Structures are given as structure tokens and as C-alpha cells.
C-alpha atoms as one frame of an Amber mdcrd trajectory, in Angstrom:
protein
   0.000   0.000   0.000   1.428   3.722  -0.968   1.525   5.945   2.251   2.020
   9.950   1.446   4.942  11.367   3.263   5.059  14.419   5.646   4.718  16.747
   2.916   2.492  15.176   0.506   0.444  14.277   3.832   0.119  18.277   4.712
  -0.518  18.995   1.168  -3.750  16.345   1.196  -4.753  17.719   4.241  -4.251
  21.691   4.111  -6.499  24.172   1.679  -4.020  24.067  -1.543  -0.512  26.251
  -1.331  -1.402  27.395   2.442   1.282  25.480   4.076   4.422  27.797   5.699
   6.801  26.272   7.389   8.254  27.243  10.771  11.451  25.110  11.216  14.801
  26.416  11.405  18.196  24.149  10.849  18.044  21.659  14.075  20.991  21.566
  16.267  23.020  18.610  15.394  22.873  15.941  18.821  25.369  13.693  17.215
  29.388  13.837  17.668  31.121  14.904  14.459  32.531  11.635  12.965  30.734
   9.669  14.935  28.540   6.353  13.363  25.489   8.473  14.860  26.311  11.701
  12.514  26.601   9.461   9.253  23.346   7.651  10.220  21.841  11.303  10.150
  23.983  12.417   6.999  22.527   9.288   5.146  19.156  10.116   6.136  19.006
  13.544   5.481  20.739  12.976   2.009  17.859   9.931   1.422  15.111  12.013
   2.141  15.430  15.620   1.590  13.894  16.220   5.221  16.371  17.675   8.139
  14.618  15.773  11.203  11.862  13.320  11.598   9.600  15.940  12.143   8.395
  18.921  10.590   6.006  21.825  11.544   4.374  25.010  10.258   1.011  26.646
   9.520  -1.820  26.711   6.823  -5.511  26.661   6.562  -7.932  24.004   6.786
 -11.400  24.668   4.798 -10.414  28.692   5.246  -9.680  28.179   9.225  -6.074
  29.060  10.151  -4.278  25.924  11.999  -0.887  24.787  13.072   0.510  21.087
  12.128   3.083  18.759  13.062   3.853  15.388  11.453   6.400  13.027  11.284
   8.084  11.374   8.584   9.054   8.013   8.909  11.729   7.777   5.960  14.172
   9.896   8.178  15.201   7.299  10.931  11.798   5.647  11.196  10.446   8.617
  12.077  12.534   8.817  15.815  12.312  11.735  18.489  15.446  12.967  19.629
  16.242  16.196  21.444  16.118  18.232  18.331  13.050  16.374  16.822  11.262
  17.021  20.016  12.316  20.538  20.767  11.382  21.343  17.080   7.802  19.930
  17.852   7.482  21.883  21.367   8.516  25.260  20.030   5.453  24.601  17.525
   3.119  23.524  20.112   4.030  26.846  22.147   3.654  28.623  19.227   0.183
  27.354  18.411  -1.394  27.817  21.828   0.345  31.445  22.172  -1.425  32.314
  18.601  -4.452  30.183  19.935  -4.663  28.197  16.480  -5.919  24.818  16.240
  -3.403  21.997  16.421  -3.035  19.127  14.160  -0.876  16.032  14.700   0.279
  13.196  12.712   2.475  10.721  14.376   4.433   7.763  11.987   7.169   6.707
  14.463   8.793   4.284  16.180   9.221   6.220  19.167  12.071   7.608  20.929
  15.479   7.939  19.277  17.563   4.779  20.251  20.835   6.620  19.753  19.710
   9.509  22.192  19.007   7.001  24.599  17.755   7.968  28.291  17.959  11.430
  26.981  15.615  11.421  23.639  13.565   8.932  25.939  12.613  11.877  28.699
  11.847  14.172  25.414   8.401  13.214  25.663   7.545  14.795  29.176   8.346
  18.152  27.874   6.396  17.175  24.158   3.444  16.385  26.843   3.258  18.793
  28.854   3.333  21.352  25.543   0.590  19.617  24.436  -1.626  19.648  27.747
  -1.033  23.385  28.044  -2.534  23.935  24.812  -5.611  21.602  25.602  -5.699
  23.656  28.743  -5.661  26.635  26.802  -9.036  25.399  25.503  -7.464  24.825
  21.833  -8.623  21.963  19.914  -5.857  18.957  19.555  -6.551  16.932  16.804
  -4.307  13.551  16.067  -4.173  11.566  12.397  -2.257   8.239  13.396  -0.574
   7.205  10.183   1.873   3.852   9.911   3.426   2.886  11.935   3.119   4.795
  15.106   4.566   2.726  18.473   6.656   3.280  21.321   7.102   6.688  23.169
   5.214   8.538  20.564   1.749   6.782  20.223   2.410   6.502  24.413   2.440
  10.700  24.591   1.601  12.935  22.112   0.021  10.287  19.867  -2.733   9.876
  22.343  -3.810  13.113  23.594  -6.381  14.005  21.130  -9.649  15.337  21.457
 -10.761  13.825  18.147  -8.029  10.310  16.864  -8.022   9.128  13.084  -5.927
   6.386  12.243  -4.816   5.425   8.459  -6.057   2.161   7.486  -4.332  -0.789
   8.068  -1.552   1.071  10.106   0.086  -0.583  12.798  -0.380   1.304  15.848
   0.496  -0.028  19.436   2.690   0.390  22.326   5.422  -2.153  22.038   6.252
  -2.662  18.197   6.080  -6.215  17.378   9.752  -6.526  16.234  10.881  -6.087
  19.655   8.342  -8.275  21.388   9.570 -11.312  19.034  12.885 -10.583  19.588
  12.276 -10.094  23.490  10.006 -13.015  23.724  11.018 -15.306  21.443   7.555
 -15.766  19.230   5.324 -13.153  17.474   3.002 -10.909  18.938  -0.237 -11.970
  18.189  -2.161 -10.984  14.526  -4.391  -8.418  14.318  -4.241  -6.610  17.497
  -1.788  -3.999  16.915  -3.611  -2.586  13.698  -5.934   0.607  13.458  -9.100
  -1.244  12.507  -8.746  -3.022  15.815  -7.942  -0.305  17.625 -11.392   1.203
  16.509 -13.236  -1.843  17.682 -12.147  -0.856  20.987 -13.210   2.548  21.515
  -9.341   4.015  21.073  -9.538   5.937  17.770 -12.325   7.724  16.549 -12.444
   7.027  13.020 -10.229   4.881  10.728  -9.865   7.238   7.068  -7.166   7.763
   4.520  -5.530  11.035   4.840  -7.970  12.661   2.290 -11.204  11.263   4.349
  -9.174  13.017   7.305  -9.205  16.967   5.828 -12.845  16.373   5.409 -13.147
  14.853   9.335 -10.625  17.483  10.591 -12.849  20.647   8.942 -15.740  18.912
  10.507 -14.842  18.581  13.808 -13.477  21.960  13.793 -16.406  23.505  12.618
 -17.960  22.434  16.335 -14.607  22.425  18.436 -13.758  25.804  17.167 -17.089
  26.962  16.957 -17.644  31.304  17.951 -19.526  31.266  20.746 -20.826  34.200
  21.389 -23.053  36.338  19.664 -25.555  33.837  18.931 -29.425  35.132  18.469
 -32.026  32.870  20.249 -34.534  34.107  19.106 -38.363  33.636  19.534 -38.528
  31.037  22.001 -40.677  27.721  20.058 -43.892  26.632  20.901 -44.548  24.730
  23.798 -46.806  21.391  23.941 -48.841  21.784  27.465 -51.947  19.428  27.223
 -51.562  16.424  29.531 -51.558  12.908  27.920 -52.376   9.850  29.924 -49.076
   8.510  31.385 -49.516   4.646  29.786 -50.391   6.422  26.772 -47.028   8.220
  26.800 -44.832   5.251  27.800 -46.353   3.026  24.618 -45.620   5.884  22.447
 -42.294   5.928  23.495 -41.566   2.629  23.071 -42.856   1.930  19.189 -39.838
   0.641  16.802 -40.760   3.564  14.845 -39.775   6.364  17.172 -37.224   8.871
  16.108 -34.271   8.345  18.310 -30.790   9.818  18.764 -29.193   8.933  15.341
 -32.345  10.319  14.000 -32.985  13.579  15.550 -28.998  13.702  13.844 -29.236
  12.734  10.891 -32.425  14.924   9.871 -31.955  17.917  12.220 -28.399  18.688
  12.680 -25.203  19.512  10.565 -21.521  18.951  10.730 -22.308  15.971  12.394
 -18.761  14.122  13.282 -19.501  10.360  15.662 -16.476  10.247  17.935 -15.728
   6.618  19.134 -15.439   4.900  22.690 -13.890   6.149  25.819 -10.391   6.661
  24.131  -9.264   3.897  27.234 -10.240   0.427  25.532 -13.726   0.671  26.003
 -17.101   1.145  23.614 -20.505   0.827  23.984 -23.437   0.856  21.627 -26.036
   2.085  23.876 -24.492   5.421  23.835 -23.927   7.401  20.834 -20.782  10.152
  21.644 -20.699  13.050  18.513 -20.157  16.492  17.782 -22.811  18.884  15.873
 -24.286  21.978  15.721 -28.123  22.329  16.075 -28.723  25.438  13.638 -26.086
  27.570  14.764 -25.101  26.336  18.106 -22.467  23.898  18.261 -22.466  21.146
  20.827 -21.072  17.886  22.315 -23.318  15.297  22.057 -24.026  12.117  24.457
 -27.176  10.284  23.205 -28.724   6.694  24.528 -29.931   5.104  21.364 -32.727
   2.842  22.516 -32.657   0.841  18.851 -28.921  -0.671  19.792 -29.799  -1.172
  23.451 -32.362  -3.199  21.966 -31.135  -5.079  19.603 -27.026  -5.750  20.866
 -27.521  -4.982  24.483 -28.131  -2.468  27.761 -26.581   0.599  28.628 -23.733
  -0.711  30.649 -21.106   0.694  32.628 -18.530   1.511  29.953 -21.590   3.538
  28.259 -21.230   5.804  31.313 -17.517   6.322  30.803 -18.132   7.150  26.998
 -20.652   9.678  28.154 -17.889  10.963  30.762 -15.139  11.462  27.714 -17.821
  13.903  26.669 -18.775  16.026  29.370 -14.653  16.369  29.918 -14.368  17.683
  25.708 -17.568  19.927  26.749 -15.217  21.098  29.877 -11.880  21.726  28.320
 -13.602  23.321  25.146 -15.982  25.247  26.243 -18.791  23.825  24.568 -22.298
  23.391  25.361 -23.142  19.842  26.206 -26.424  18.065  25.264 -27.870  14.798
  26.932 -30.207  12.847  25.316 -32.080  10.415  27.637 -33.957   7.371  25.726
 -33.234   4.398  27.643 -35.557   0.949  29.034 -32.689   1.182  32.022 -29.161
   0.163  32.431 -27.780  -3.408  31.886 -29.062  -5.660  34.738 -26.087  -8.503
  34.423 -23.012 -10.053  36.417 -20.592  -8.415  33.879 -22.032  -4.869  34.571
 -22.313  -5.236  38.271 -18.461  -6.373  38.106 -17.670  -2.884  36.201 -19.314
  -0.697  38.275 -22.417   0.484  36.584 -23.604   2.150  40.205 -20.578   3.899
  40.750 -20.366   5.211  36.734 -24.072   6.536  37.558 -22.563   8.211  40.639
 -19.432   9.548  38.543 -22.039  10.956  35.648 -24.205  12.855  37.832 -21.163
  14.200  39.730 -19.248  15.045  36.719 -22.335  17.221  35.017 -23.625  18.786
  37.838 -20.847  20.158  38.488 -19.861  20.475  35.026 -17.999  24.163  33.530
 -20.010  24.332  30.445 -23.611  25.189  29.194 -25.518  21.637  29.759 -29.086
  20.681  28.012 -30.541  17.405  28.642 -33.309  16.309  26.450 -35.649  13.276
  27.467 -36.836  12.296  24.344 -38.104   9.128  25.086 -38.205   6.454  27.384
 -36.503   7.334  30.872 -35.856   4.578  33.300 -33.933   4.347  35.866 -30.445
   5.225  36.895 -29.169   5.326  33.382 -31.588   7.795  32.651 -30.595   9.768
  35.714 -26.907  10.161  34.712 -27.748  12.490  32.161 -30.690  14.347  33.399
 -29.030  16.801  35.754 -28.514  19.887  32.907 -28.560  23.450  33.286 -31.674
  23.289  30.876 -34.370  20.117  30.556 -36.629  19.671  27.591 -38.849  17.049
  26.831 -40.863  15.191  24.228 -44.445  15.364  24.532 -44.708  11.502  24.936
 -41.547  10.992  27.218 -40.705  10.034  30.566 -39.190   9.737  33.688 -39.154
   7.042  36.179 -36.690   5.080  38.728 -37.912   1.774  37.221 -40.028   1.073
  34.624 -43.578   0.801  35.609 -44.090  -2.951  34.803 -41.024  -3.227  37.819
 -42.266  -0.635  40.085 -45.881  -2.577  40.275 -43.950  -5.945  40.836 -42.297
  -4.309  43.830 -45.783  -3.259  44.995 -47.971  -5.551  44.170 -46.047  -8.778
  43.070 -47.219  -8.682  39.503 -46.898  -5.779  36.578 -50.761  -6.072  35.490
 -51.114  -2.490  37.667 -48.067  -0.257  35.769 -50.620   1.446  33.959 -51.913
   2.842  37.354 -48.402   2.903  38.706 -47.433   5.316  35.949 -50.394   7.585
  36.685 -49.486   7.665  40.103 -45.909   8.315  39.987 -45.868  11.720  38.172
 -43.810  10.662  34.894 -45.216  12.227  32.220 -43.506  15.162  30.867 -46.598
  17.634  32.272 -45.627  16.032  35.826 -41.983  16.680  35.093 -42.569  20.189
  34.231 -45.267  21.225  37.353 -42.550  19.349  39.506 -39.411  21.492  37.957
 -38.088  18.827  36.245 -38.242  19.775  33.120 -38.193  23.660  31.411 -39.907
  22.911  28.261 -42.304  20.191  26.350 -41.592  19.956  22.679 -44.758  18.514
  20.728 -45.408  16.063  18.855 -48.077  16.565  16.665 -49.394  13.702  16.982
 -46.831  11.293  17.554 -43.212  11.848  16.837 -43.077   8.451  15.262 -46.198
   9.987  12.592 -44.000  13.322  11.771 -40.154  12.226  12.391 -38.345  15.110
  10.077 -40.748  17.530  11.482 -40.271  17.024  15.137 -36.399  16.522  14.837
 -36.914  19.985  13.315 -38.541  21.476  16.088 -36.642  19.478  18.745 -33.550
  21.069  17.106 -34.643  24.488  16.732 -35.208  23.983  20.867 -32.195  23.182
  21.745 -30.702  25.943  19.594 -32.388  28.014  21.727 -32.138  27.183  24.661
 -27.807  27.118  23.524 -28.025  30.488  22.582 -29.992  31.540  25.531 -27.030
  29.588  27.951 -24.661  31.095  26.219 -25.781  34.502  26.770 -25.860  33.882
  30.906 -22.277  35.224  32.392 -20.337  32.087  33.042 -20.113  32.694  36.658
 -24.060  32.338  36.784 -24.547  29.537  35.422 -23.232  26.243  37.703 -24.970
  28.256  41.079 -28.332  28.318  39.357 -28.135  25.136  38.243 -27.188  23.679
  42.087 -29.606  25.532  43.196 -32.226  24.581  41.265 -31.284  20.948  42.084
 -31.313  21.650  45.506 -34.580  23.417  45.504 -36.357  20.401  43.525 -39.054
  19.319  45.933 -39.192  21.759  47.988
């Protein structure tokens, strides 16, 4: 398979002629006359590049970014002092002109002729890196082949948004030096990006012209403006009561618009992000960026079709919902929940990975949470699994959802031995989303007109023009405002 190099890779990528370097000549870290100097000589006369890693500036669909990317011809792509100092001056750079950063590893890893030396190199290429995602600068990595060792172990791994080349290999330990160590192969198939993917620890697997198109995507959301946004007229509210067994069978037809539909029809620059980033993956819970009209937003969404048809919420569906709220955090972007769940995984496995205490975890991570929050229940809501994504600065609601700490057929077997009574049960409880909203649950009852599942591109419509909205109107509350009203509206509830 043809790879691009550095420089055809940053001309694939960038908007065409934009790229300016900012490299200098490195300092030389090698004796003169030393076997370490020739071994650079040779390279540098091979491949017409001065280190294994070069850095600069361009624009990316018209937005102004800095890149850095390795090339893997020039000593398989190893850091050494002046390969990493070369990459830290352009990360400082980058989050001093607050520009977007883009990274594409192909390396494998620190410089073995540098030794303990080259090998510390990637503390300071870290800590660059974390100062810029501090900075609340978007940090997005293209893994290309072969990327192991040091690298993929610091920089490599830091992104808010991973891409991988097909087919790349892409691990910690590289699989020459295992055999060699260990006296067999490392095993087939593990160390490879499409695997990688299949656990939840890259994002996306594209070729490098797939990956402009992901990177202006994602960008159009991470590096949204956002301020200045118009709410508007607020929408029309739905406020006549439906009966509360009514309401849960509604919400539970096959037919339903869920989370990858309310997407698809009602919101834009839609890019899926993929796992926790830690080994993990669930597909109960749907992890994207988008922008609903003009409001950009992280989104964590239960889709009720997967937890149907591969399995329940489960605990690492909590952590993927986590990864968001931190993105929302560090970016400043407004975060949107989207409750549609039967309840959470009732099984030894999830028990064993701590579903309570990832409930616990996602209501203490977005209460607290520094960044405009919207939940929307737009379905079914049962449960603790519903609860870990309910407690938002802002709650809307489908006409036909709900909100309950069991579903009704369980609640009447705790009562009364037998679920014939969860019709009554549901009356009683107050889940409907006119409960919710004379309770101060919920803000704000979007209609359906009948039934979502009768009108699905029209009420995605209207649910999206909502939670533009109610964005806009977040975004227009001084930051300091908004985390004590939303505690104390949580503390208030009931009361």
C-alpha cells in the first residue's frame, strides 16, 4: 500500500498552497565523525527532510491551523532532542497564537541513539501539548503507519478527536521487539488501526484525504464562535396532559425517532467520535459532535434501537458519556444529553464494572460540570441510566416521554407482586412530561403533533430548533451564573 509522506500528507490535508513552514536548521545531537552523525547524513541525504519531524502553519477549509507530522523515511520517524524541541517550540507557538493543532504521528518512538535522553523528550512534548488543551485549543491527532513506542504513548494519544490510516500498525510495544524479546510473534491483528477502533481508542479509521474532510468537521464544532448567537423567539410549547400509559407506549414503538435520528435529519456537521479513548465502547451510547442550527455542541445520546437489539446501557456507556462532558469542559462547549433508555444493563458483567458507581461519577461530573448543559428526554426514561444524564442546566422534553426510577411494569412488581397495575403505577408516579414540568423537572415540552413516530423530520426539526435556543440563551448567561443556578435549582427540587 502507498503511504504519502510528511509533505504530501500536509498537502492532502491543508487548503491548496497554504502550508508555511516554521522550522529552522536543528541543532546537530550527534558527535562529528561519529557512526550516529553518518546515520543522520545518510538520512538527510535519502530524504530531503532535516529531522523526523516537521512543523508550520496553513488553513484548513479557510480556518487558520498549526501542524506537526512526522516522517518516517528519516530514521523511522525517531524523536530525539532536536526532533522534540522542534515539535514543542510549535506547540508553544500554536497555543500562544491560539490556532488549532493538528498532529500526525508515523514513528517508532524515541530515538535509540539519544538514549535515556531522547527517551525523557516526551515529558516536555506532553506537557506542551496539555497546556494547549488547557488553553481550551482543539488537539486533533491523524495516526498514520506505523506509530509505536514513546510517541503513540504521549503525544500520539492526547487528542480530542483520533483518526488512524487504514491498516496502520499502531500499538505500544512494536512487534519486532516483542519477538525478539520473547522469542515468538506478537499476536495478529491486534496492533492494527481497525482493531484499535473496535475498541473505543480511535475515533475514526480514514485515509488522509477522508481526514481533511473529518478534521474541517470537527473543527467547525470544536472551534465553533460562541458568542453572539441570536435565540430568538422562544418555540412553541406542547402543554396538554396525555395519559401517562399512553405516553410510555408511544415511546416505546420501533418507529420512534431516536438519537441517530434527531442527527441525521436535524443537525449539521455531524462528526460520531468513538469509545472512551481507554479500551472501552458501547453501543447504547452514541458520543458526537454537531451543531443544532447555529449552536455547536457535544453530544451524548442513549440510542434505545442498539440497546435493543445488541444490548443495555452498561457501565462503559457511562464512561463514553464521561469522555464527553470532559471535551464539553476543556472546550468550552455546550453539552447536550439525550435520555432514551428501558434502564441500564441488569447482568453479572455490569455489576463487576461498576455500573452504580459510573451513575454516581455521571451525575457528579455534570452537575458540576464548567459548560452550558441541556438534557433532552426524548423518550423512554428509566432508571439510573436515565438519571446520569438528566441533571442539565436546561431540561426539555418530548411530549410523549418520561421519567421514572424503574419502569412501571417493575415498580408494580415491587408493589404488588405482579406488573398487570403499571398502567396505574405510571399515573401515580408523576412521569409524564406535564408532571416533570409542574414538579421542575423539566423547562420545556416539545410537541409532537401527533406522535413523533407519525411526523419524524418535522419534530427533529422542532426538537432542534429547541435546543438551539435554549444554547443560545445559555450562552448569553455570564459564566459565573450559570453552575450556582443550576445547584440551586437541584437543591430546591421538591421543595
Amino acid at each position: 500500500m502507498s503511504r504519502p509522506d510528511a509533505r504530501t500528507l500536509i498537502e492532502t490535508v491543508l487548503d491548496k498552497g497554504s502550508w508555511k513552514s516554521w522550522d529552522t536548521p536543528p541543532a546537530d545531537p550527534a558527535v562529528s565523525g561519529s557512526s550516529y552523525a553518518d546515520e543522520l547524513a545518510a538520512a538527510r541525504a535519502k530524504t530531503g527532510f532535516d529531522e523526523s519531524v516537521i512543523t508550520g502553519e496553513g488553513f484548513l477549509g479557510g480556518r487558520r491551523v498549526a501542524i506537526v507530522a512526522c516522517e518516517f523515511a528519516f530514521m523511522a520517524g525517531s524523536i530525539g532532542v532536536a526532533a522534540a524541541e522542534r515539535l514543542v517550540l510549535a506547540v508553544e507557538r500554536a497555543t500562544r497564537e491560539r490556532l488549532p493543532l493538528l498532529a500526525s504521528p508515523a514513528s517508532g518512538g524515541t530515538r535509540m541513539q539519544e538514549g535515556a535522553l531522547a527517551f525523557a523528550q516526551m515529558v516536555k512534548i506532553t506537557v506542551a501539548v496539555q497546556r494547549h488543551r488547557d488553553a481550551g485549543l482543539p488537539y486533533i491527532v491523524y495516526l498514520r503507519h506505523p506509530t509505536t513506542g514513546g510517541v503513540f504513548a504521549s503525544w500520539g494519544s492526547l487528542g480530542h478527536v483520533t483518526a488512524a490510516e487504514p491498516g496502520a500498525l499502531i500499538g505500544f510495544l512494536g512487534p519486532r521487539v516483542f519477538e525478539s524479546l520473547h522469542g515468538y510473534a506478537f499476536p495478529e491483528g491486534v496492533q492494527v488501526a481497525e482493531n484499535l477502533f473496535a475498541h473505543g481508542l480511535v475515533d475514526a479509521v480514514v485515509s488522509a484525504e477522508d481526514a481533511r474532510e473529518v478534521a474541517i468537521r470537527a473543527l467547525t464544532v470544536l472551534a465553533a464562535e460562541k458568542e453572539g448567537l441570536v435565540a430568538g423567539q422562544a418555540p412553541e410549547e406542547a402543554l396538554r396532559p396525555v395519559e401517562a400509559w399512553d405516553a410510555i407506549t408511544r415511546s416505546r414503538r420501533d418507529d420512534r425517532p431516536g438519537i441517530r435520528t434527531l442527527l441525521k435529519l436535524a443537525a449539521t456537521d455531524v462528526t460520531p467520535l468513538n469509545g472512551t479513548g481507554e479500551g472501552e465502547a458501547d453501543p447504547g451510547l452514541l458520543l458526537a459532535l454537531a451543531r443544532f442550527g447555529a449552536a455547536p455542541a457535544v453530544v451524548l445520546g442513549q440510542d434505545r434501537r442498539r440497546q435493543r437489539a445488541i444490548a443495555p446501557l452498561g457501565p462503559a456507556g457511562l464512561r463514553v458519556a464521561r469522555r464527553g462532558m470532559r471535551l464539553a469542559a476543556e472546550l468550552g462547549l455546550p453539552l447536550v444529553t439525550v435520555i432514551d433508555t428501558a434502564g441500564a444493563a441488569m447482568s453479572k458483567a455490569a455489576e463487576e464494572g461498576g455500573l452504580a458507581a459510573e451513575i454516581a461519577r455521571s451525575l457528579a461530573d455534570l452537575v458540576m460540570l464548567d459548560a452550558p448543559t441541556v438534557c433532552l428526554l426524548l423518550g423512554e426514561g428509566a432508571g439510573g441510566g436515565a438519571l446520569a444524564l438528566l441533571p442539565a442546566d436546561r431540561v426539555l422534553a418530548a411530549q410523549h416521554a418520561w421519567l421514572s426510577p424503574l419502569p412501571p411494569e417493575g415498580a408494580s412488581a415491587i408493589l404488588y407482586r405482579s406488573v398487570d397495575f403499571a398502567p396505574e403505577i405510571a399515573q401515580a408516579q408523576g412521569v409524564r412530561a406535564t408532571d416533570l414540568r409542574r414538579d421542575g423537572i423539566v423547562d420545556r415540552i416539545i410537541p409532537e403533533e401527533p406522535d413523533a413516530a407519525y411526523e419524524p423530520r418535522a419534530f427533529c426539526e422542532r426538537v432542534a430548533r429547541a435546543l438551539e435556543f435554549e444554547i443560545a440563551r445559555l450562552l448569553e448567561t455570564p459564566k459565573a451564573d450559570r453552575l450556582p443556578a443550576r445547584l440551586a435549582r437541584y437543591r430546591s427540587l421538591g421543595i
